[in-house]
PDB file of C-alpha atoms in Angstrom:
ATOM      1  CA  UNK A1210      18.243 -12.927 -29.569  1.00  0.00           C
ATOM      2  CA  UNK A1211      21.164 -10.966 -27.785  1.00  0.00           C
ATOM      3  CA  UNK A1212      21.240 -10.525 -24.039  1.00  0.00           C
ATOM      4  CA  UNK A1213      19.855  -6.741 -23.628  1.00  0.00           C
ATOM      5  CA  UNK A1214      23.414  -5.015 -21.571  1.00  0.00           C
ATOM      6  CA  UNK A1215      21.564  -3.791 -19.115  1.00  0.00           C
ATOM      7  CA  UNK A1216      19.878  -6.499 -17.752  1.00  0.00           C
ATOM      8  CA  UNK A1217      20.265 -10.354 -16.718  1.00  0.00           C
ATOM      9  CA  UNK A1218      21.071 -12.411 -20.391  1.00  0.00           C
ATOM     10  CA  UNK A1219      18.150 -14.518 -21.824  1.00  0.00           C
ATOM     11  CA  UNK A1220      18.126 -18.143 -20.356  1.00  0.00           C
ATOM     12  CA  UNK A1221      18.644 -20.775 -22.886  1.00  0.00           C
ATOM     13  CA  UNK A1222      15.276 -21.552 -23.795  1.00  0.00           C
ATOM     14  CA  UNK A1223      13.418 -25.431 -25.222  1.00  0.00           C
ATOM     15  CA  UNK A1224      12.520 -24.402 -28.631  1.00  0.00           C
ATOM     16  CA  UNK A1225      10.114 -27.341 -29.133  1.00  0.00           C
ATOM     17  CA  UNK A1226       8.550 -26.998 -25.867  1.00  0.00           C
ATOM     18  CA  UNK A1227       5.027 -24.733 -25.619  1.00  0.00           C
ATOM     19  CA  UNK A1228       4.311 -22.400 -22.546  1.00  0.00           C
ATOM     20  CA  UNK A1229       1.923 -24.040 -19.825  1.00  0.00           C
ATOM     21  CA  UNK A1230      -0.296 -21.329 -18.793  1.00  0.00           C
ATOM     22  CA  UNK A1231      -3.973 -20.700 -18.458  1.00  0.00           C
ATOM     23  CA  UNK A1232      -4.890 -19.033 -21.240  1.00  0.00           C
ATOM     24  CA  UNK A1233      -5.743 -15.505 -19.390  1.00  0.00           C
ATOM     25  CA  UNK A1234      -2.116 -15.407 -18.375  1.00  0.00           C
ATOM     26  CA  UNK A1235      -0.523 -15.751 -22.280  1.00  0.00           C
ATOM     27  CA  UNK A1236      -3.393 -12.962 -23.209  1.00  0.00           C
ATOM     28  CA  UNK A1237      -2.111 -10.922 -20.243  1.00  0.00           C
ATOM     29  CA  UNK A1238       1.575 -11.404 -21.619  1.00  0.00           C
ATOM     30  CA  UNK A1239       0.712 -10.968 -25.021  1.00  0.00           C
ATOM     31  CA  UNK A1240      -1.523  -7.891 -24.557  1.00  0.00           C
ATOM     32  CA  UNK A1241       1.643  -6.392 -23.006  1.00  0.00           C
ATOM     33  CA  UNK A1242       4.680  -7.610 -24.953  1.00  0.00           C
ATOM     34  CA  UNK A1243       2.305  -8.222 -28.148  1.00  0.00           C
ATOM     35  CA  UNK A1244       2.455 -11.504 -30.325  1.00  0.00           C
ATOM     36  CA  UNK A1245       5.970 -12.444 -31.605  1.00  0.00           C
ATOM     37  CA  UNK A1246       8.820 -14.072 -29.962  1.00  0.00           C
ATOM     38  CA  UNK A1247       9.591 -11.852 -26.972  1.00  0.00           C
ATOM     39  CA  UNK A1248       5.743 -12.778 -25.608  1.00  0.00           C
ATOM     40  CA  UNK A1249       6.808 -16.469 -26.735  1.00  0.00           C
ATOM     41  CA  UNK A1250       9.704 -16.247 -24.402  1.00  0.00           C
ATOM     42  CA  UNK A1251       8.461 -14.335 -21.320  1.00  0.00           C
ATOM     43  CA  UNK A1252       5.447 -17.003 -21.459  1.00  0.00           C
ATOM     44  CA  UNK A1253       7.786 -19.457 -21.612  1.00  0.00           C
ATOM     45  CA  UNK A1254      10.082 -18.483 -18.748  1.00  0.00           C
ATOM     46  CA  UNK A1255       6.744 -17.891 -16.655  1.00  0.00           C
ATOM     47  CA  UNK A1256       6.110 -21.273 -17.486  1.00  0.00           C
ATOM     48  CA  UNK A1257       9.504 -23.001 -16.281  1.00  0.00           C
ATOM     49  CA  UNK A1258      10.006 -20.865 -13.137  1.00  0.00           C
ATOM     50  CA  UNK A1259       6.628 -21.830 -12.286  1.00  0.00           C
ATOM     51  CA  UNK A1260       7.429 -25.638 -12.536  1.00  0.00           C
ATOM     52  CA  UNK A1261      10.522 -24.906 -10.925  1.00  0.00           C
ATOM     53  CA  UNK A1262       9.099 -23.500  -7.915  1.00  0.00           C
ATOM     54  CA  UNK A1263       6.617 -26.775  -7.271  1.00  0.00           C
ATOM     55  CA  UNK A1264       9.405 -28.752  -8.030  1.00  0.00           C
ATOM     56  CA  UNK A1265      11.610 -27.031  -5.501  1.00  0.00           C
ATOM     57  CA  UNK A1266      13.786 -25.395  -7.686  1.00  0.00           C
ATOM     58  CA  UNK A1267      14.339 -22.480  -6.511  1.00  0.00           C
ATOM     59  CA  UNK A1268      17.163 -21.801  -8.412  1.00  0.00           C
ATOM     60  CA  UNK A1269      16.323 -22.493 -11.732  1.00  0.00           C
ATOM     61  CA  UNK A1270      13.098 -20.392 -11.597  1.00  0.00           C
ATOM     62  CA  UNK A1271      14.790 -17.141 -10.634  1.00  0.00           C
ATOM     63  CA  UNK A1272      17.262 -17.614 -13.449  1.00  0.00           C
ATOM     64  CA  UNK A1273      14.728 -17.754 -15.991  1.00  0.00           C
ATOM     65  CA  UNK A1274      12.162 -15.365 -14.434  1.00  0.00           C
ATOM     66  CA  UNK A1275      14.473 -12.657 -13.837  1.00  0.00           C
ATOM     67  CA  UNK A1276      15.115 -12.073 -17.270  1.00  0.00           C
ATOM     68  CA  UNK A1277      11.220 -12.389 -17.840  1.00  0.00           C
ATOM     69  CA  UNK A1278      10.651  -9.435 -14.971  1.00  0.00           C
ATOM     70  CA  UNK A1279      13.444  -7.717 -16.786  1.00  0.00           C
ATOM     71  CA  UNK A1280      11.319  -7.729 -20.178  1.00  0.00           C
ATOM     72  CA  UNK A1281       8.241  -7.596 -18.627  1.00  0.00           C
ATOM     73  CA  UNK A1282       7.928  -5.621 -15.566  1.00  0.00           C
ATOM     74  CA  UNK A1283       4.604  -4.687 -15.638  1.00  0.00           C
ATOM     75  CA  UNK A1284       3.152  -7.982 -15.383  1.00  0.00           C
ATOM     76  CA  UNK A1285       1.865  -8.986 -12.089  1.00  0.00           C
ATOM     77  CA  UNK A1286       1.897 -12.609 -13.057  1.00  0.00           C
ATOM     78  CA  UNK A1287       5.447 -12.142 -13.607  1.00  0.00           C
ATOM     79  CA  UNK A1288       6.102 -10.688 -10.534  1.00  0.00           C
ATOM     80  CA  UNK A1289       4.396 -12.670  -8.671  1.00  0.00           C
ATOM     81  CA  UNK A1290       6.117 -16.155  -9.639  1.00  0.00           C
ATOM     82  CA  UNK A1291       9.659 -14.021  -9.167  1.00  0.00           C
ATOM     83  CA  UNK A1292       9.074 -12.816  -5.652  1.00  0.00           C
ATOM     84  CA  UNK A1293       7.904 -16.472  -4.419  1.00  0.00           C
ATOM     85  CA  UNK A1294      11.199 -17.890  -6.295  1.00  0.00           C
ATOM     86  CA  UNK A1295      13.098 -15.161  -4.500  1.00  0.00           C
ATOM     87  CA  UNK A1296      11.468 -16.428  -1.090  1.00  0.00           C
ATOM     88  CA  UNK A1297      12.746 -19.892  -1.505  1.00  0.00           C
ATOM     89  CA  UNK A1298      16.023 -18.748  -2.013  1.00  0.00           C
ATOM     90  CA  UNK A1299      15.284 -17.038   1.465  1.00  0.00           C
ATOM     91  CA  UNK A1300      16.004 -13.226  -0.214  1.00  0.00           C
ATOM     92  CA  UNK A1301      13.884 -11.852   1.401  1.00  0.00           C
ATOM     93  CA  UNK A1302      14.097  -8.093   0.736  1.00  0.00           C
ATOM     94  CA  UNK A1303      14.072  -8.934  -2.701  1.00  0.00           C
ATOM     95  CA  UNK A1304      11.069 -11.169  -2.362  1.00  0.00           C
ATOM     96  CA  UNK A1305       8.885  -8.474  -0.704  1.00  0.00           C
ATOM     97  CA  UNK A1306      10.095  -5.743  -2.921  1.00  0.00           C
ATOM     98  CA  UNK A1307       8.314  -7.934  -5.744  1.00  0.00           C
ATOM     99  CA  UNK A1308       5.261  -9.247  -3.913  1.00  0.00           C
ATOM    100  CA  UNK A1309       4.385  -5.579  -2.598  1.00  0.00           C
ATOM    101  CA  UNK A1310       4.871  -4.698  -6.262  1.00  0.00           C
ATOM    102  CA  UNK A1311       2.497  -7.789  -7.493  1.00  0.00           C
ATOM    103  CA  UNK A1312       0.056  -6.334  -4.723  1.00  0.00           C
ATOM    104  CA  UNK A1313       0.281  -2.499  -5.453  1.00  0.00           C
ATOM    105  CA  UNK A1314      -0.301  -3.888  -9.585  1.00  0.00           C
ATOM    106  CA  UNK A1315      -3.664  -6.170  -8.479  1.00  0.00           C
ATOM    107  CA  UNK A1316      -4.803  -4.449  -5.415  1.00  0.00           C
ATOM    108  CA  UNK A1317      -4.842  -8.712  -4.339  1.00  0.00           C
ATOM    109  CA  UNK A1318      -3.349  -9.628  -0.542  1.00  0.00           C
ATOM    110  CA  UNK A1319      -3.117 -13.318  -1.359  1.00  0.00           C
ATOM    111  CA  UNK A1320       0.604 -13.251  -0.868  1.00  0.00           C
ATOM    112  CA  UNK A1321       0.416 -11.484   2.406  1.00  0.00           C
ATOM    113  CA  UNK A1322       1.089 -14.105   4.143  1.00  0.00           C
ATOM    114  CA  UNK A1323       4.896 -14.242   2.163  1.00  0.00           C
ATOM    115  CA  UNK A1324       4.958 -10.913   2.855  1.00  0.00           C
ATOM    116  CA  UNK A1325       4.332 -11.164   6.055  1.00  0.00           C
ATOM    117  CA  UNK A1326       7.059 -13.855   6.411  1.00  0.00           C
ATOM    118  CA  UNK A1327      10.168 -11.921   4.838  1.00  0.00           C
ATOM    119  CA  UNK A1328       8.730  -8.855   7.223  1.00  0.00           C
ATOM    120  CA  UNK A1329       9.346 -10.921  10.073  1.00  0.00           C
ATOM    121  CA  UNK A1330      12.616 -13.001   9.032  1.00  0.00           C
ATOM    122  CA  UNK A1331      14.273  -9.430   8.373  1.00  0.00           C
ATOM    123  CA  UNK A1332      13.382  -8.942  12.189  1.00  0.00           C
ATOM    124  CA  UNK A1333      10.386  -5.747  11.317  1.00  0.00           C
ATOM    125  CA  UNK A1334       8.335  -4.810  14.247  1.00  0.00           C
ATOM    126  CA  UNK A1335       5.233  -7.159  15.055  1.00  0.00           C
ATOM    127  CA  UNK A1336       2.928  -3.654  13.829  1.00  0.00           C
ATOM    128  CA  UNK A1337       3.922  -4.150  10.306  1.00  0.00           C
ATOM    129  CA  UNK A1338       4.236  -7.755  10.811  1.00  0.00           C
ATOM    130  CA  UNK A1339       0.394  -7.718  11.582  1.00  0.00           C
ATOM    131  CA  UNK A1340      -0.926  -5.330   8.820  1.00  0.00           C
ATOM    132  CA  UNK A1341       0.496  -7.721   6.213  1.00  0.00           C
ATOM    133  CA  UNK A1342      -1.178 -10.680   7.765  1.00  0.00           C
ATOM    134  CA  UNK A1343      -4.481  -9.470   9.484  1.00  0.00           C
ATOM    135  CA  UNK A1344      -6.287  -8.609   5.838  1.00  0.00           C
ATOM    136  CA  UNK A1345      -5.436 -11.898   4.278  1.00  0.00           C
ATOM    137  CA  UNK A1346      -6.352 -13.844   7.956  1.00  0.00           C
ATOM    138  CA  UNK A1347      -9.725 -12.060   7.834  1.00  0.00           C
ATOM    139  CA  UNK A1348     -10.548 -12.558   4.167  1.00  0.00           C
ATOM    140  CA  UNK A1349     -13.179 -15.363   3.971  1.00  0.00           C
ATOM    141  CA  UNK A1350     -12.413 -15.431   0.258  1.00  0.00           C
ATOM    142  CA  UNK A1351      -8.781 -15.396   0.099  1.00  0.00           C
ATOM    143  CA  UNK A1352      -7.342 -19.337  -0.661  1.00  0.00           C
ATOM    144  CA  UNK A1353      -7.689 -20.992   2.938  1.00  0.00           C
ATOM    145  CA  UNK A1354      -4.017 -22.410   3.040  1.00  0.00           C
ATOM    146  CA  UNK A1355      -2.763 -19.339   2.290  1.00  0.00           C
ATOM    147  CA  UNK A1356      -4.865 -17.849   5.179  1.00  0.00           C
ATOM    148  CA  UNK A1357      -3.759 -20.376   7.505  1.00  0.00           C
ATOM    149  CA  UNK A1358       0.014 -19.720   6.853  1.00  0.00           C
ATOM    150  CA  UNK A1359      -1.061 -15.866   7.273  1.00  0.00           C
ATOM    151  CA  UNK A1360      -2.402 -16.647  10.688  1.00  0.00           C
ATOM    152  CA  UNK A1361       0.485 -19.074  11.509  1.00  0.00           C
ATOM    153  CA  UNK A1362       3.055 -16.027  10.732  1.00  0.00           C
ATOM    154  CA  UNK A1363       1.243 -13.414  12.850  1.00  0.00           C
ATOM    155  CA  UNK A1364       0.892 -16.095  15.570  1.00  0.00           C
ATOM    156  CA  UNK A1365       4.244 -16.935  15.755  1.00  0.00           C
ATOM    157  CA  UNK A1366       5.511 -13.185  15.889  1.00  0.00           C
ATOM    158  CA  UNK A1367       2.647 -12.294  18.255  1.00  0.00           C
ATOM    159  CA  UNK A1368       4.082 -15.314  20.864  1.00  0.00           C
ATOM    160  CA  UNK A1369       7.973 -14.165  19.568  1.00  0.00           C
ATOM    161  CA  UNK A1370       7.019 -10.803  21.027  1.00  0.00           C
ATOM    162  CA  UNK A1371       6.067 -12.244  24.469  1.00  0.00           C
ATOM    163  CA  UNK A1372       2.518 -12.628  23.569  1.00  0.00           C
ATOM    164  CA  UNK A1373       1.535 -15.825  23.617  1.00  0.00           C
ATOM    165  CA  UNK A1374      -1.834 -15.707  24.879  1.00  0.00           C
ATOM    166  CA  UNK A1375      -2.334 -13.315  21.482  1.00  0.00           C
ATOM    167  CA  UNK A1376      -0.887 -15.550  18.833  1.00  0.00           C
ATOM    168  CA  UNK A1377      -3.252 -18.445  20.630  1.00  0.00           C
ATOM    169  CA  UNK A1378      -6.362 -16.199  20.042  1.00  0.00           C
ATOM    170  CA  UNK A1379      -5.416 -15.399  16.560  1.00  0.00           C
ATOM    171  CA  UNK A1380      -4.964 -19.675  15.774  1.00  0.00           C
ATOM    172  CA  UNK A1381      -8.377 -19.837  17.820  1.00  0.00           C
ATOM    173  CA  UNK A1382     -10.465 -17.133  15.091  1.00  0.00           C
ATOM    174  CA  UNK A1383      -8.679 -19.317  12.628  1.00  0.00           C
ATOM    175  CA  UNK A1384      -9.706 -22.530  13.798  1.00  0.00           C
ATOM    176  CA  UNK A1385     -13.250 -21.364  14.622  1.00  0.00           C
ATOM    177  CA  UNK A1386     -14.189 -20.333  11.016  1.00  0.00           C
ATOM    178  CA  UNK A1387     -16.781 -22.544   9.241  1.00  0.00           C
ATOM    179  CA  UNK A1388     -15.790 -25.412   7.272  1.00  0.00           C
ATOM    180  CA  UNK A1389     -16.894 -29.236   6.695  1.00  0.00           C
ATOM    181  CA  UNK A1390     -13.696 -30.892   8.555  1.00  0.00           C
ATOM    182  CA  UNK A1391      -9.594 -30.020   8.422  1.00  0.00           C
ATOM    183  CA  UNK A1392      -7.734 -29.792   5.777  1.00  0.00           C
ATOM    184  CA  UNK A1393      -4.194 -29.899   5.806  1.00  0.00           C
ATOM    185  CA  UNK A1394      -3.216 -26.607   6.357  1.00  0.00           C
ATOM    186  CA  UNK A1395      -5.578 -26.800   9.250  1.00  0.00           C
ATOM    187  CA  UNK A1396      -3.520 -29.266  10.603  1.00  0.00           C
ATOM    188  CA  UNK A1397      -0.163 -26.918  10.538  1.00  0.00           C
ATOM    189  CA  UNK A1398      -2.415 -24.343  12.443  1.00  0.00           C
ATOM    190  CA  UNK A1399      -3.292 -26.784  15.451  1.00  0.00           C
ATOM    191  CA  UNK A1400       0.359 -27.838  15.564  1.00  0.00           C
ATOM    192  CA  UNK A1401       1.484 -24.166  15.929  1.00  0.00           C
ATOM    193  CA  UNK A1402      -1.576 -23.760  18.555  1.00  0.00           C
ATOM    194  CA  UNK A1403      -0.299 -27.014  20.257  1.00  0.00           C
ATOM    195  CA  UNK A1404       3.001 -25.305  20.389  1.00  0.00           C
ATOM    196  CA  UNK A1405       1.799 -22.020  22.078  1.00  0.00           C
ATOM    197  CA  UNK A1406      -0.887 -24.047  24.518  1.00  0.00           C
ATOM    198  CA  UNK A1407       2.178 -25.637  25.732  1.00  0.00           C
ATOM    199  CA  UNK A1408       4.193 -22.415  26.318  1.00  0.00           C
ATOM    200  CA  UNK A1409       1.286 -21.283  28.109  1.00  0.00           C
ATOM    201  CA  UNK A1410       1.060 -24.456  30.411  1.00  0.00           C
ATOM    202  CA  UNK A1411      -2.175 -25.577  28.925  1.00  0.00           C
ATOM    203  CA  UNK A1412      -1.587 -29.220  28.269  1.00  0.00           C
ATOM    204  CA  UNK A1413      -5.373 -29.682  28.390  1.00  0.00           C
ATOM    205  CA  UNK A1414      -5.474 -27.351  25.141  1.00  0.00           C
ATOM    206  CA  UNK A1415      -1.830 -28.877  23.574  1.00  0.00           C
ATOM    207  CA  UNK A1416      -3.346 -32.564  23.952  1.00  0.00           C
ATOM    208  CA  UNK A1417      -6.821 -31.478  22.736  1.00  0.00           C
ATOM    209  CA  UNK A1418      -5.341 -29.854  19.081  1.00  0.00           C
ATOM    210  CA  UNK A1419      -2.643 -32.933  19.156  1.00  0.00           C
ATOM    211  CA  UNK A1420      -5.722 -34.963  19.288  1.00  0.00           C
ATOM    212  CA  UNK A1421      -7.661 -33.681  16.867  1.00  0.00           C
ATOM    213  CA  UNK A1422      -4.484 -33.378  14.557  1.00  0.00           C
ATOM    214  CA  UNK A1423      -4.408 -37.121  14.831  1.00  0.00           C
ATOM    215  CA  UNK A1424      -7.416 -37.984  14.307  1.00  0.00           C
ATOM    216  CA  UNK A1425      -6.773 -36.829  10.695  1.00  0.00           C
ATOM    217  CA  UNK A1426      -3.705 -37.748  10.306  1.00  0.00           C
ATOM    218  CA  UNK A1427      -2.427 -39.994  13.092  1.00  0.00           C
ATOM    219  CA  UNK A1428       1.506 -39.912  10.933  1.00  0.00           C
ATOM    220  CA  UNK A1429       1.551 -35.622  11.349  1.00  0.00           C
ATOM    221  CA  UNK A1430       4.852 -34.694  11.770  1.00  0.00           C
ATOM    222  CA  UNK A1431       5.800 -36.104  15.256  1.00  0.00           C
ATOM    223  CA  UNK A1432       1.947 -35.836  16.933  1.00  0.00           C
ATOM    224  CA  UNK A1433       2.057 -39.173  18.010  1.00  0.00           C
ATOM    225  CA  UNK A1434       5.633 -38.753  20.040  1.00  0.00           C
ATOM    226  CA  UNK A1435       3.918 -35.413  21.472  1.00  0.00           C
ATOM    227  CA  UNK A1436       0.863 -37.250  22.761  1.00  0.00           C
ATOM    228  CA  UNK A1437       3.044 -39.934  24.205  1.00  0.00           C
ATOM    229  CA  UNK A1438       4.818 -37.411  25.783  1.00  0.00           C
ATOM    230  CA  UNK A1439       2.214 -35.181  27.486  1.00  0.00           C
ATOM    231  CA  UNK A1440       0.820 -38.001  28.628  1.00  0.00           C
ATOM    232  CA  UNK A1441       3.749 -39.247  30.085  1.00  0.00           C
ATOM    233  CA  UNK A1442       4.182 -35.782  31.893  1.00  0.00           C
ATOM    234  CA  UNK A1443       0.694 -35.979  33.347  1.00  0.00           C
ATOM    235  CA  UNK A1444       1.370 -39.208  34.681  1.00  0.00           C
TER     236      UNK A1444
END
């Protein structure tokens, strides 16, 4: 197949090697593209830059799902796995171009929280910040880790912005949700809560989520040198 002139050239492609997709997605592609080689391909490239981007690869998935958005630009699937490749290579106007389009395509907010992220590394106000992050925070259904990093980035901006006592009350909704015990993404939300209680001069808070962070996980990033350390400072 010939690279198409107007667009990035087809990444050399395994031709003994079979997408790995749920079956939904390779009827989405092949509803689209039809059956035949180019649906073969995108699938294909889908697959790859979706391996890529749990492997950490970055690089290699938005080779080979470039070309796939280039073929197949409809497909929210497809521009989905491109705009999270994009955000690992930290381009992040690129990244949110594609994730707004995979949201406008699915009417879904599950990557708000990306979103959300790129808004705030390309230094956008803390309003549009917020409106990226709030729906996902607020949707009991929505994948919990990805509400907890949604709550993490509008925390973080919130306390950026001077508000600290904000971002703290947005961890604390978070926190206060029903659920059996923490998971780890619960975990990254008391650390960041730990992080603000301590800008706030609550060390009775910041030892209280350390705590608790420990009890889970007593290794957590560097919890235990924390404790020590508050401790220390109380005397």
């Amino acid at each position: 197949m010939d690279p198409d002139p107007k667009g990035p050239p087809r990444p050399p492609l395994p031709e003994d090697e079979e997408p790995q997709l749920p079956k939904g997605v390779i009827r989405e592609i092949e509803r689209a593209l039809g059956k035949g080689s180019k649906s073969r391909d995108v699938a294909l490239c889908l697959s790859i830059g979706s391996q890529a981007i749990a492997e950490g690869r970055p690089d290699v998935a938005v080779e080979v799902l470039s070309w796939a958005r280039h073929e197949a630009p409809r497909l929210a699937s497809i521009r989905e796995a491109y705009g999270i490749a994009l955000y690992h290579e930290e381009r992040w106007a690129d990244a949110m171009s594609e994730l707004q389009a995979y949201r406008r395509m699915t009417d879904r907010h599950d990557q708000n929280h990306v979103i959300a992220d790129c808004l705030r590394a390309l230094g956008r106000g803390l309003e549009q910040v917020a409106s990226a992050a709030e729906p996902l925070v607020s949707d009991a259904q929505a994948p919990e880790d990805r509400r907890a990093e949604a709550a993490i980035v509008w925390a973080a901006a919130l306390a950026d912005e001077g508000d600290v006592g904000a971002g703290r009350a947005v961890l604390r909704r978070f926190l206060e949700r029903p659920r059996s015990g923490d998971a780890e993404h619960d975990l990254r939300v008391r650390y960041l809560a730990a992080d603000l209680a301590e800008r706030a001069r609550d060390d009775d808070d910041a030892q209280r989520q350390l705590e608790l962070i420990a009890a889970v996980d007593s290794g957590f990033l560097d919890v235990a040198e924390r404790l020590e350390g508050l401790e220390h400072r109380r005397g």
